[in-house]
Tab-separated table of N, CA, C and O in Angstrom:
chain	number	residue	atom	x	y	z
D	1	UNK	N	-46.742	32.971	-25.887
D	1	UNK	CA	-46.311	33.275	-24.556
D	1	UNK	C	-44.931	33.936	-24.603
D	1	UNK	O	-44.680	34.891	-23.880
D	2	UNK	N	-44.057	33.411	-25.443
D	2	UNK	CA	-42.723	33.988	-25.559
D	2	UNK	C	-42.806	35.412	-26.114
D	2	UNK	O	-42.082	36.300	-25.672
D	3	UNK	N	-43.714	35.633	-27.065
D	3	UNK	CA	-43.878	36.965	-27.639
D	3	UNK	C	-44.364	37.960	-26.588
D	3	UNK	O	-43.925	39.121	-26.577
D	4	UNK	N	-45.252	37.522	-25.713
D	4	UNK	CA	-45.726	38.410	-24.635
D	4	UNK	C	-44.586	38.797	-23.712
D	4	UNK	O	-44.484	39.952	-23.288
D	5	UNK	N	-43.728	37.842	-23.410
D	5	UNK	CA	-42.578	38.131	-22.557
D	5	UNK	C	-41.646	39.139	-23.227
D	5	UNK	O	-41.149	40.068	-22.582
D	6	UNK	N	-41.447	38.995	-24.525
D	6	UNK	CA	-40.607	39.939	-25.270
D	6	UNK	C	-41.219	41.339	-25.248
D	6	UNK	O	-40.514	42.342	-25.068
D	7	UNK	N	-42.537	41.437	-25.388
D	7	UNK	CA	-43.208	42.742	-25.380
D	7	UNK	C	-43.102	43.396	-24.005
D	7	UNK	O	-42.880	44.610	-23.895
D	8	UNK	N	-43.252	42.613	-22.940
D	8	UNK	CA	-43.124	43.173	-21.588
D	8	UNK	C	-41.709	43.707	-21.371
D	8	UNK	O	-41.524	44.809	-20.835
D	9	UNK	N	-40.705	42.957	-21.784
D	9	UNK	CA	-39.317	43.427	-21.660
D	9	UNK	C	-39.099	44.677	-22.501
D	9	UNK	O	-38.438	45.630	-22.072
D	10	UNK	N	-39.677	44.710	-23.709
D	10	UNK	CA	-39.549	45.895	-24.566
D	10	UNK	C	-40.205	47.111	-23.915
D	10	UNK	O	-39.683	48.232	-24.021
D	11	UNK	N	-41.330	46.926	-23.249
D	11	UNK	CA	-41.983	48.047	-22.565
D	11	UNK	C	-41.087	48.617	-21.461
D	11	UNK	O	-41.022	49.830	-21.274
D	12	UNK	N	-40.412	47.749	-20.735
D	12	UNK	CA	-39.503	48.214	-19.683
D	12	UNK	C	-38.351	49.008	-20.291
D	12	UNK	O	-37.980	50.087	-19.808
D	13	UNK	N	-37.803	48.514	-21.394
D	13	UNK	CA	-36.683	49.198	-22.054
D	13	UNK	C	-37.136	50.536	-22.634
D	13	UNK	O	-36.444	51.557	-22.490
D	14	UNK	N	-38.308	50.550	-23.278
D	14	UNK	CA	-38.824	51.791	-23.865
D	14	UNK	C	-39.121	52.821	-22.779
D	14	UNK	O	-38.856	54.018	-22.952
D	15	UNK	N	-39.646	52.382	-21.643
D	15	UNK	CA	-39.923	53.312	-20.536
D	15	UNK	C	-38.630	53.955	-20.055
D	15	UNK	O	-38.544	55.168	-19.877
D	16	UNK	N	-37.615	53.136	-19.865
D	16	UNK	CA	-36.325	53.665	-19.398
D	16	UNK	C	-35.754	54.651	-20.421
D	16	UNK	O	-35.274	55.722	-20.069
D	17	UNK	N	-35.814	54.290	-21.711
D	17	UNK	CA	-35.297	55.158	-22.769
D	17	UNK	C	-36.074	56.476	-22.812
D	17	UNK	O	-35.497	57.554	-22.953
D	18	UNK	N	-37.410	56.371	-22.717
D	18	UNK	CA	-38.261	57.556	-22.778
D	18	UNK	C	-37.950	58.520	-21.629
D	18	UNK	O	-37.833	59.734	-21.824
D	19	UNK	N	-37.822	57.981	-20.431
D	19	UNK	CA	-37.572	58.844	-19.279
D	19	UNK	C	-36.141	59.408	-19.280
D	19	UNK	O	-35.915	60.501	-18.748
D	20	UNK	N	-35.200	58.709	-19.869
D	20	UNK	CA	-33.827	59.222	-19.942
D	20	UNK	C	-33.660	60.304	-21.002
D	20	UNK	O	-32.720	61.093	-20.943
D	21	UNK	N	-34.545	60.339	-21.988
D	21	UNK	CA	-34.415	61.286	-23.098
D	21	UNK	C	-35.551	62.308	-23.141
D	21	UNK	O	-36.003	62.709	-24.211
D	22	UNK	N	-36.020	62.729	-21.998
D	22	UNK	CA	-37.049	63.768	-21.955
D	22	UNK	C	-36.439	65.117	-22.336
D	22	UNK	O	-35.290	65.395	-22.000
D	23	UNK	N	-37.215	65.955	-23.029
D	23	UNK	CA	-36.685	67.283	-23.365
D	23	UNK	C	-36.526	68.150	-22.108
D	23	UNK	O	-37.116	67.886	-21.054
D	24	UNK	N	-35.756	69.191	-22.221
D	24	UNK	CA	-35.474	70.064	-21.077
D	24	UNK	C	-36.716	70.842	-20.634
D	24	UNK	O	-36.789	71.294	-19.495
D	25	UNK	N	-37.696	70.960	-21.516
D	25	UNK	CA	-38.898	71.716	-21.180
D	25	UNK	C	-39.809	70.963	-20.208
D	25	UNK	O	-40.716	71.557	-19.620
D	26	UNK	N	-39.587	69.679	-20.017
D	26	UNK	CA	-40.413	68.899	-19.098
D	26	UNK	C	-40.079	69.323	-17.673
D	26	UNK	O	-38.928	69.332	-17.262
D	27	UNK	N	-41.107	69.670	-16.923
D	27	UNK	CA	-40.892	70.208	-15.584
D	27	UNK	C	-40.671	69.118	-14.545
D	27	UNK	O	-39.933	69.322	-13.585
D	28	UNK	N	-41.308	67.972	-14.724
D	28	UNK	CA	-41.211	66.936	-13.694
D	28	UNK	C	-41.012	65.568	-14.346
D	28	UNK	O	-41.865	65.102	-15.108
D	29	UNK	N	-39.895	64.949	-14.031
D	29	UNK	CA	-39.648	63.592	-14.527
D	29	UNK	C	-40.601	62.586	-13.876
D	29	UNK	O	-41.003	61.611	-14.501
D	30	UNK	N	-40.962	62.852	-12.648
D	30	UNK	CA	-41.887	61.970	-11.928
D	30	UNK	C	-43.269	61.990	-12.588
D	30	UNK	O	-43.920	60.947	-12.739
D	31	UNK	N	-43.704	63.170	-13.008
D	31	UNK	CA	-45.005	63.286	-13.684
D	31	UNK	C	-44.982	62.556	-15.027
D	31	UNK	O	-45.953	61.893	-15.400
D	32	UNK	N	-43.887	62.682	-15.747
D	32	UNK	CA	-43.763	61.985	-17.036
D	32	UNK	C	-43.788	60.469	-16.825
D	32	UNK	O	-44.415	59.733	-17.604
D	33	UNK	N	-43.126	60.003	-15.785
D	33	UNK	CA	-43.143	58.568	-15.485
D	33	UNK	C	-44.545	58.115	-15.094
D	33	UNK	O	-44.991	57.030	-15.487
D	34	UNK	N	-45.269	58.939	-14.343
D	34	UNK	CA	-46.628	58.588	-13.932
D	34	UNK	C	-47.564	58.502	-15.138
D	34	UNK	O	-48.401	57.597	-15.217
D	35	UNK	N	-47.422	59.428	-16.082
D	35	UNK	CA	-48.261	59.387	-17.288
D	35	UNK	C	-47.955	58.139	-18.103
D	35	UNK	O	-48.854	57.433	-18.574
D	36	UNK	N	-46.671	57.846	-18.284
D	36	UNK	CA	-46.270	56.663	-19.053
D	36	UNK	C	-46.807	55.395	-18.390
D	36	UNK	O	-47.357	54.520	-19.064
D	37	UNK	N	-46.662	55.301	-17.076
D	37	UNK	CA	-47.132	54.115	-16.353
D	37	UNK	C	-48.650	53.990	-16.396
D	37	UNK	O	-49.183	52.886	-16.496
D	38	UNK	N	-49.344	55.129	-16.321
D	38	UNK	CA	-50.805	55.102	-16.364
D	38	UNK	C	-51.316	54.628	-17.723
D	38	UNK	O	-52.262	53.847	-17.807
D	39	UNK	N	-50.674	55.102	-18.792
D	39	UNK	CA	-51.107	54.706	-20.130
D	39	UNK	C	-50.852	53.238	-20.421
D	39	UNK	O	-51.602	52.602	-21.162
D	40	UNK	N	-49.797	52.694	-19.845
D	40	UNK	CA	-49.436	51.307	-20.168
D	40	UNK	C	-49.749	50.316	-19.043
D	40	UNK	O	-49.320	49.168	-19.113
D	41	UNK	N	-50.503	50.739	-18.049
D	41	UNK	CA	-50.815	49.839	-16.938
D	41	UNK	C	-51.629	48.637	-17.388
D	41	UNK	O	-51.267	47.488	-17.124
D	42	UNK	N	-52.731	48.867	-18.082
D	42	UNK	CA	-53.614	47.773	-18.463
D	42	UNK	C	-53.015	46.871	-19.539
D	42	UNK	O	-53.138	45.645	-19.441
D	43	UNK	N	-52.372	47.412	-20.585
D	43	UNK	CA	-51.712	46.495	-21.531
D	43	UNK	C	-50.641	45.634	-20.859
D	43	UNK	O	-50.517	44.447	-21.160
D	44	UNK	N	-49.883	46.211	-19.936
D	44	UNK	CA	-48.852	45.438	-19.239
D	44	UNK	C	-49.491	44.347	-18.387
D	44	UNK	O	-49.019	43.203	-18.370
D	45	UNK	N	-50.581	44.670	-17.689
D	45	UNK	CA	-51.257	43.664	-16.875
D	45	UNK	C	-51.852	42.553	-17.739
D	45	UNK	O	-51.828	41.381	-17.364
D	46	UNK	N	-52.375	42.919	-18.901
D	46	UNK	CA	-52.928	41.904	-19.809
D	46	UNK	C	-51.831	40.970	-20.310
D	46	UNK	O	-52.034	39.748	-20.417
D	47	UNK	N	-50.674	41.522	-20.619
D	47	UNK	CA	-49.566	40.687	-21.088
D	47	UNK	C	-49.066	39.754	-19.983
D	47	UNK	O	-48.812	38.574	-20.236
D	48	UNK	N	-48.944	40.263	-18.784
D	48	UNK	CA	-48.496	39.420	-17.675
D	48	UNK	C	-49.528	38.332	-17.384
D	48	UNK	O	-49.172	37.173	-17.130
D	49	UNK	N	-50.804	38.672	-17.452
D	49	UNK	CA	-51.856	37.681	-17.249
D	49	UNK	C	-51.795	36.599	-18.323
D	49	UNK	O	-51.956	35.410	-18.026
D	50	UNK	N	-51.542	36.980	-19.567
D	50	UNK	CA	-51.417	36.017	-20.651
D	50	UNK	C	-50.223	35.094	-20.429
D	50	UNK	O	-50.311	33.880	-20.666
D	51	UNK	N	-49.126	35.631	-19.953
D	51	UNK	CA	-47.948	34.811	-19.672
D	51	UNK	C	-48.253	33.808	-18.561
D	51	UNK	O	-47.941	32.614	-18.679
D	52	UNK	N	-48.877	34.267	-17.492
D	52	UNK	CA	-49.202	33.371	-16.371
D	52	UNK	C	-50.192	32.302	-16.806
D	52	UNK	O	-50.024	31.119	-16.480
D	53	UNK	N	-51.203	32.676	-17.576
D	53	UNK	CA	-52.174	31.701	-18.061
D	53	UNK	C	-51.505	30.670	-18.967
D	53	UNK	O	-51.791	29.473	-18.893
D	54	UNK	N	-50.599	31.127	-19.825
D	54	UNK	CA	-49.859	30.195	-20.679
D	54	UNK	C	-49.025	29.217	-19.876
D	54	UNK	O	-48.952	28.026	-20.208
D	55	UNK	N	-48.386	29.703	-18.814
D	55	UNK	CA	-47.596	28.812	-17.962
D	55	UNK	C	-48.477	27.798	-17.237
D	55	UNK	O	-48.123	26.622	-17.125
D	56	UNK	N	-49.637	28.236	-16.768
D	56	UNK	CA	-50.556	27.322	-16.084
D	56	UNK	C	-51.036	26.236	-17.045
D	56	UNK	O	-51.055	25.042	-16.706
D	57	UNK	N	-51.406	26.618	-18.251
D	57	UNK	CA	-51.873	25.642	-19.241
D	57	UNK	C	-50.747	24.694	-19.622
D	57	UNK	O	-50.943	23.475	-19.727
D	58	UNK	N	-49.541	25.223	-19.824
D	58	UNK	CA	-48.419	24.382	-20.221
D	58	UNK	C	-48.044	23.381	-19.128
D	58	UNK	O	-47.709	22.236	-19.427
D	59	UNK	N	-48.122	23.797	-17.876
D	59	UNK	CA	-47.752	22.893	-16.793
D	59	UNK	C	-48.855	21.911	-16.432
D	59	UNK	O	-48.575	20.852	-15.863
D	60	UNK	N	-50.089	22.223	-16.744
D	60	UNK	CA	-51.179	21.308	-16.427
D	60	UNK	C	-51.564	20.420	-17.606
D	60	UNK	O	-52.375	19.509	-17.442
D	61	UNK	N	-50.995	20.626	-18.764
D	61	UNK	CA	-51.340	19.823	-19.943
D	61	UNK	C	-51.042	18.337	-19.773
D	61	UNK	O	-51.845	17.502	-20.217
D	62	UNK	N	-49.945	17.918	-19.157
D	62	UNK	CA	-49.714	16.477	-18.994
D	62	UNK	C	-50.743	15.787	-18.109
D	62	UNK	O	-50.895	14.571	-18.168
D	63	UNK	N	-51.462	16.526	-17.299
D	63	UNK	CA	-52.456	15.932	-16.410
D	63	UNK	C	-53.754	15.625	-17.152
D	63	UNK	O	-54.472	14.690	-16.810
D	64	UNK	N	-54.052	16.386	-18.191
D	64	UNK	CA	-55.303	16.203	-18.926
D	64	UNK	C	-55.280	14.895	-19.697
D	64	UNK	O	-54.257	14.504	-20.250
D	65	UNK	N	-56.420	14.219	-19.814
D	65	UNK	CA	-56.455	12.963	-20.575
D	65	UNK	C	-56.357	13.230	-22.076
D	65	UNK	O	-56.647	14.328	-22.556
D	66	UNK	N	-55.956	12.209	-22.803
D	66	UNK	CA	-55.835	12.330	-24.259
D	66	UNK	C	-57.222	12.475	-24.872
D	66	UNK	O	-58.186	11.837	-24.446
D	67	UNK	N	-57.327	13.306	-25.861
D	67	UNK	CA	-58.602	13.532	-26.563
D	67	UNK	C	-58.455	13.107	-28.016
D	67	UNK	O	-57.365	12.875	-28.516
D	68	UNK	N	-59.588	13.062	-28.686
D	68	UNK	CA	-59.574	12.733	-30.105
D	68	UNK	C	-58.924	13.863	-30.892
D	68	UNK	O	-58.960	15.016	-30.496
D	69	UNK	N	-58.324	13.516	-32.005
D	69	UNK	CA	-57.726	14.565	-32.826
D	69	UNK	C	-58.809	15.275	-33.635
D	69	UNK	O	-59.969	14.885	-33.627
D	70	UNK	N	-58.438	16.336	-34.331
D	70	UNK	CA	-59.402	17.180	-35.033
D	70	UNK	C	-60.203	16.450	-36.086
D	70	UNK	O	-61.389	16.693	-36.275
D	71	UNK	N	-59.560	15.512	-36.803
D	71	UNK	CA	-60.270	14.777	-37.839
D	71	UNK	C	-61.403	13.944	-37.257
D	71	UNK	O	-62.494	13.894	-37.808
D	72	UNK	N	-61.148	13.298	-36.143
D	72	UNK	CA	-62.185	12.472	-35.524
D	72	UNK	C	-63.327	13.322	-34.985
D	72	UNK	O	-64.478	12.908	-35.033
D	73	UNK	N	-63.029	14.503	-34.479
D	73	UNK	CA	-64.077	15.381	-33.973
D	73	UNK	C	-64.947	15.880	-35.116
D	73	UNK	O	-66.175	15.895	-35.020
D	74	UNK	N	-64.327	16.267	-36.237
D	74	UNK	CA	-65.103	16.767	-37.377
D	74	UNK	C	-65.970	15.696	-38.000
D	74	UNK	O	-67.062	15.963	-38.492
D	75	UNK	N	-65.507	14.447	-38.021
D	75	UNK	CA	-66.292	13.373	-38.633
D	75	UNK	C	-67.281	12.746	-37.666
D	75	UNK	O	-68.098	11.940	-38.061
D	76	UNK	N	-67.185	13.092	-36.391
D	76	UNK	CA	-68.122	12.561	-35.418
D	76	UNK	C	-67.639	11.306	-34.730
D	76	UNK	O	-68.331	10.740	-33.899
D	77	UNK	N	-66.453	10.838	-35.062
D	77	UNK	CA	-65.898	9.662	-34.396
D	77	UNK	C	-65.141	10.101	-33.162
D	77	UNK	O	-64.399	11.055	-33.186
D	78	UNK	N	-65.300	9.387	-32.103
D	78	UNK	CA	-64.599	9.719	-30.877
D	78	UNK	C	-63.752	8.563	-30.394
D	78	UNK	O	-63.603	7.548	-31.065
D	79	UNK	N	-63.224	8.675	-29.212
D	79	UNK	CA	-62.357	7.645	-28.651
D	79	UNK	C	-63.148	6.368	-28.402
D	79	UNK	O	-62.657	5.268	-28.638
D	80	UNK	N	-64.398	6.483	-27.964
D	80	UNK	CA	-65.205	5.304	-27.673
D	80	UNK	C	-65.531	4.512	-28.931
D	80	UNK	O	-65.539	3.288	-28.911
D	81	UNK	N	-65.803	5.180	-30.022
D	81	UNK	CA	-66.137	4.475	-31.252
D	81	UNK	C	-64.940	3.751	-31.836
D	81	UNK	O	-65.087	2.758	-32.523
D	82	UNK	N	-63.758	4.226	-31.568
D	82	UNK	CA	-62.573	3.512	-32.036
D	82	UNK	C	-62.380	2.234	-31.236
D	82	UNK	O	-61.902	1.241	-31.748
D	83	UNK	N	-62.758	2.251	-29.964
D	83	UNK	CA	-62.538	1.089	-29.113
D	83	UNK	C	-63.524	-0.036	-29.409
D	83	UNK	O	-63.148	-1.191	-29.496
D	84	UNK	N	-64.803	0.272	-29.576
D	84	UNK	CA	-65.809	-0.750	-29.801
D	84	UNK	C	-66.875	-0.174	-30.731
D	84	UNK	O	-67.324	0.955	-30.520
D	85	UNK	N	-67.298	-0.908	-31.741
D	85	UNK	CA	-68.300	-0.362	-32.663
D	85	UNK	C	-69.640	-0.145	-31.979
D	85	UNK	O	-70.044	-0.917	-31.118
D	86	UNK	N	-70.292	0.935	-32.361
D	86	UNK	CA	-71.589	1.246	-31.764
D	86	UNK	C	-72.683	0.422	-32.433
D	86	UNK	O	-72.471	-0.233	-33.453
D	87	UNK	N	-73.870	0.480	-31.850
D	87	UNK	CA	-74.989	-0.281	-32.382
D	87	UNK	C	-75.357	0.118	-33.797
D	87	UNK	O	-75.692	-0.740	-34.625
D	88	UNK	N	-75.284	1.378	-34.120
D	88	UNK	CA	-75.650	1.812	-35.469
D	88	UNK	C	-74.642	1.305	-36.490
D	88	UNK	O	-75.006	0.956	-37.609
D	89	UNK	N	-73.381	1.223	-36.117
D	89	UNK	CA	-72.379	0.707	-37.054
D	89	UNK	C	-72.537	-0.797	-37.239
D	89	UNK	O	-72.355	-1.327	-38.326
D	90	UNK	N	-72.934	-1.504	-36.177
D	90	UNK	CA	-73.179	-2.943	-36.290
D	90	UNK	C	-74.407	-3.174	-37.164
D	90	UNK	O	-74.420	-4.059	-38.020
D	91	UNK	N	-75.444	-2.363	-36.968
D	91	UNK	CA	-76.655	-2.494	-37.774
D	91	UNK	C	-76.377	-2.188	-39.245
D	91	UNK	O	-76.951	-2.816	-40.133
D	92	UNK	N	-75.510	-1.249	-39.514
D	92	UNK	CA	-75.187	-0.917	-40.902
D	92	UNK	C	-74.484	-2.080	-41.589
D	92	UNK	O	-74.601	-2.255	-42.795
D	93	UNK	N	-73.783	-2.920	-40.835
D	93	UNK	CA	-73.117	-4.081	-41.426
D	93	UNK	C	-74.078	-5.250	-41.594
D	93	UNK	O	-73.725	-6.255	-42.188
D	94	UNK	N	-75.267	-5.158	-41.018
D	94	UNK	CA	-76.256	-6.217	-41.181
D	94	UNK	C	-76.131	-7.329	-40.170
D	94	UNK	O	-76.566	-8.443	-40.425
D	95	UNK	N	-75.559	-7.086	-39.010
D	95	UNK	CA	-75.379	-8.135	-38.006
D	95	UNK	C	-76.412	-8.044	-36.884
D	95	UNK	O	-76.172	-8.509	-35.788
D	96	UNK	N	-77.533	-7.483	-37.147
D	96	UNK	CA	-78.554	-7.340	-36.123
D	96	UNK	C	-79.511	-8.512	-36.262
D	96	UNK	O	-80.030	-8.792	-37.335
D	97	UNK	N	-79.774	-9.203	-35.173
D	97	UNK	CA	-80.705	-10.330	-35.192
D	97	UNK	C	-80.090	-11.562	-35.841
D	97	UNK	O	-78.897	-11.625	-36.114
D	98	UNK	N	-80.931	-12.544	-36.110
D	98	UNK	CA	-80.453	-13.799	-36.667
D	98	UNK	C	-80.359	-13.736	-38.186
D	98	UNK	O	-79.489	-14.328	-38.778
D	99	UNK	N	-81.280	-13.056	-38.814
D	99	UNK	CA	-81.295	-13.022	-40.275
D	99	UNK	C	-80.933	-11.631	-40.751
D	99	UNK	O	-81.145	-10.650	-40.055
D	100	UNK	N	-80.427	-11.579	-41.961
D	100	UNK	CA	-80.057	-10.305	-42.530
D	100	UNK	C	-81.256	-9.701	-43.230
D	100	UNK	O	-81.976	-10.381	-43.967
D	101	UNK	N	-81.486	-8.410	-42.997
D	101	UNK	CA	-82.622	-7.728	-43.629
D	101	UNK	C	-82.340	-7.560	-45.128
D	101	UNK	O	-81.257	-7.206	-45.521
D	102	UNK	N	-83.353	-7.831	-45.943
D	102	UNK	CA	-83.219	-7.680	-47.387
D	102	UNK	C	-84.232	-6.659	-47.869
D	102	UNK	O	-85.279	-6.463	-47.250
D	103	UNK	N	-83.936	-5.980	-48.993
D	103	UNK	CA	-84.862	-4.968	-49.470
D	103	UNK	C	-86.196	-5.538	-49.960
D	103	UNK	O	-87.196	-4.844	-49.989
D	104	UNK	N	-86.261	-6.835	-50.325
D	104	UNK	CA	-87.513	-7.388	-50.827
D	104	UNK	C	-88.548	-7.544	-49.742
D	104	UNK	O	-89.751	-7.574	-50.009
D	105	UNK	N	-88.139	-7.723	-48.536
D	105	UNK	CA	-89.088	-7.810	-47.438
D	105	UNK	C	-89.179	-9.156	-46.958
D	105	UNK	O	-89.664	-9.952	-46.481
């Protein structure tokens, strides 16, 4: 987001520099400014949109609930499994029913 802001400021500075240093053969400074603005309209709008979106995400982040970290997502463990073991994990420990299952049958 900070980099986008720097690029937008640089575009303003470059535009001013470009228009101040036009060669004498240029017939219309207004036309040169219009061409420059037309070429950079969409990149400038994209940068401003990125800045606004970054600000919205940054200001709304404290409202979002906490999520599992990347390791838990990759391994399949989530917030609920940390709080209470699931049935499959209880079964893997052999605590299902009254007797423990044995391989002999």
